[in-house]
mmCIF file of C-alpha atoms in Angstrom:
data_model
loop_
_atom_site.group_PDB
_atom_site.id
_atom_site.type_symbol
_atom_site.label_atom_id
_atom_site.label_comp_id
_atom_site.label_asym_id
_atom_site.label_seq_id
_atom_site.Cartn_x
_atom_site.Cartn_y
_atom_site.Cartn_z
ATOM 1 C CA MET A 1 0.000 0.000 0.000
ATOM 2 C CA THR A 2 1.208 3.505 -0.723
ATOM 3 C CA ASP A 3 1.368 6.542 1.511
ATOM 4 C CA SER A 4 0.421 8.896 -1.351
ATOM 5 C CA PRO A 5 -2.776 10.805 -0.550
ATOM 6 C CA VAL A 6 -5.891 9.436 -2.246
ATOM 7 C CA ASP A 7 -9.294 11.067 -2.625
ATOM 8 C CA MET A 8 -12.160 9.279 -0.896
ATOM 9 C CA TYR A 9 -15.604 9.887 -2.371
ATOM 10 C CA VAL A 10 -19.152 10.412 -1.150
ATOM 11 C CA PRO A 11 -20.872 6.999 -1.299
ATOM 12 C CA SER A 12 -24.198 6.243 -2.916
ATOM 13 C CA PHE A 13 -27.033 6.719 -0.432
ATOM 14 C CA GLY A 14 -29.468 4.249 -1.955
ATOM 15 C CA HIS A 15 -32.498 4.246 -4.204
ATOM 16 C CA GLY A 16 -33.254 7.720 -5.487
ATOM 17 C CA LEU A 17 -31.068 9.464 -2.893
ATOM 18 C CA GLY A 18 -28.296 11.261 -4.746
ATOM 19 C CA GLU A 19 -27.378 13.777 -2.074
ATOM 20 C CA ALA A 20 -27.066 14.277 1.664
ATOM 21 C CA LEU A 21 -26.324 17.087 4.103
ATOM 22 C CA LEU A 22 -22.961 16.909 5.880
ATOM 23 C CA ILE A 23 -23.864 17.194 9.580
ATOM 24 C CA GLU A 24 -20.427 16.791 11.176
ATOM 25 C CA TRP A 25 -16.891 15.574 10.724
ATOM 26 C CA VAL A 26 -15.964 12.893 13.271
ATOM 27 C CA ALA A 27 -12.391 12.483 11.995
ATOM 28 C CA ALA A 28 -10.420 15.725 11.935
ATOM 29 C CA VAL A 29 -7.625 16.565 9.516
ATOM 30 C CA GLY A 30 -4.508 14.888 10.912
ATOM 31 C CA ASP A 31 -6.389 12.026 12.597
ATOM 32 C CA LEU A 32 -5.292 8.448 12.062
ATOM 33 C CA VAL A 33 -8.203 6.201 11.143
ATOM 34 C CA GLU A 34 -8.630 2.473 10.722
ATOM 35 C CA ARG A 35 -10.835 0.822 8.111
ATOM 36 C CA GLY A 36 -14.410 1.024 9.424
ATOM 37 C CA ASP A 37 -13.868 4.093 11.644
ATOM 38 C CA VAL A 38 -16.543 6.779 11.347
ATOM 39 C CA ILE A 39 -15.327 9.730 9.263
ATOM 40 C CA ALA A 40 -18.455 11.875 9.021
ATOM 41 C CA VAL A 41 -22.188 11.969 9.720
ATOM 42 C CA VAL A 42 -24.601 12.899 6.947
ATOM 43 C CA GLU A 43 -28.367 13.225 6.759
ATOM 44 C CA THR A 44 -30.571 12.244 3.824
ATOM 45 C CA ASP A 45 -34.320 12.721 3.446
ATOM 46 C CA LYS A 46 -34.729 9.329 5.111
ATOM 47 C CA ALA A 47 -32.123 9.073 7.918
ATOM 48 C CA SER A 48 -28.807 10.075 9.443
ATOM 49 C CA THR A 49 -25.947 7.921 8.210
ATOM 50 C CA GLU A 50 -22.315 7.461 9.229
ATOM 51 C CA ILE A 51 -19.690 7.443 6.502
ATOM 52 C CA VAL A 52 -16.869 5.075 7.439
ATOM 53 C CA ALA A 53 -13.263 4.842 6.278
ATOM 54 C CA GLU A 54 -12.682 2.356 3.477
ATOM 55 C CA LEU A 55 -8.925 2.343 4.158
ATOM 56 C CA ALA A 56 -6.632 2.922 7.110
ATOM 57 C CA GLY A 57 -4.470 6.038 7.083
ATOM 58 C CA ARG A 58 -4.248 9.701 8.053
ATOM 59 C CA VAL A 59 -6.933 12.223 7.053
ATOM 60 C CA THR A 60 -5.049 14.990 5.216
ATOM 61 C CA ALA A 61 -7.934 17.188 3.997
ATOM 62 C CA HIS A 62 -11.696 17.647 4.068
ATOM 63 C CA SER A 63 -13.410 18.584 0.796
ATOM 64 C CA ALA A 64 -16.521 20.112 2.386
ATOM 65 C CA THR A 65 -17.655 21.869 5.543
ATOM 66 C CA ALA A 66 -20.540 20.957 7.840
ATOM 67 C CA GLY A 67 -23.781 22.253 6.369
ATOM 68 C CA THR A 68 -22.748 21.441 2.782
ATOM 69 C CA VAL A 69 -24.994 19.355 0.549
ATOM 70 C CA LEU A 70 -22.956 16.431 -0.802
ATOM 71 C CA LYS A 71 -23.645 14.569 -4.023
ATOM 72 C CA SER A 72 -22.797 10.895 -4.471
ATOM 73 C CA GLY A 73 -19.462 10.474 -6.222
ATOM 74 C CA GLU A 74 -17.969 13.839 -5.193
ATOM 75 C CA PRO A 75 -14.621 13.915 -3.336
ATOM 76 C CA LEU A 76 -15.271 13.965 0.426
ATOM 77 C CA TYR A 77 -11.835 13.808 2.043
ATOM 78 C CA ARG A 78 -8.215 12.967 1.283
ATOM 79 C CA LEU A 79 -6.436 10.100 2.998
ATOM 80 C CA ALA A 80 -2.737 9.257 3.174
ATOM 81 C CA ALA A 81 -3.394 5.533 3.088
ATOM 82 C CA GLY A 82 -1.078 2.934 4.508
ATOM 83 C CA GLN A 83 0.460 5.098 7.216
ATOM 84 C CA PRO A 84 1.335 3.170 10.354
ATOM 85 C CA GLY A 85 -0.881 3.593 13.392
ATOM 86 C CA PRO A 86 0.412 4.853 16.740
ATOM 87 C CA ALA A 87 2.942 2.650 18.501
#
């Protein structure tokens, strides 16, 4: 695995739901995350949903601020994947 930053994208929210409101960031820029850790909380017309990390690494940038409407497939955050966790 590489430690080059990679863009992570807004997932699909299901049938007919192409966008969601970003409620909060759980993982701050600089945080180390493991696969499955909660990155952000979003809200669709139907429910609040947690977006989880697909890869382990360090969050290097957010692509949106809380209160932003996100569309499926847009960049959400940047991750330096493959960085070692704390000792």
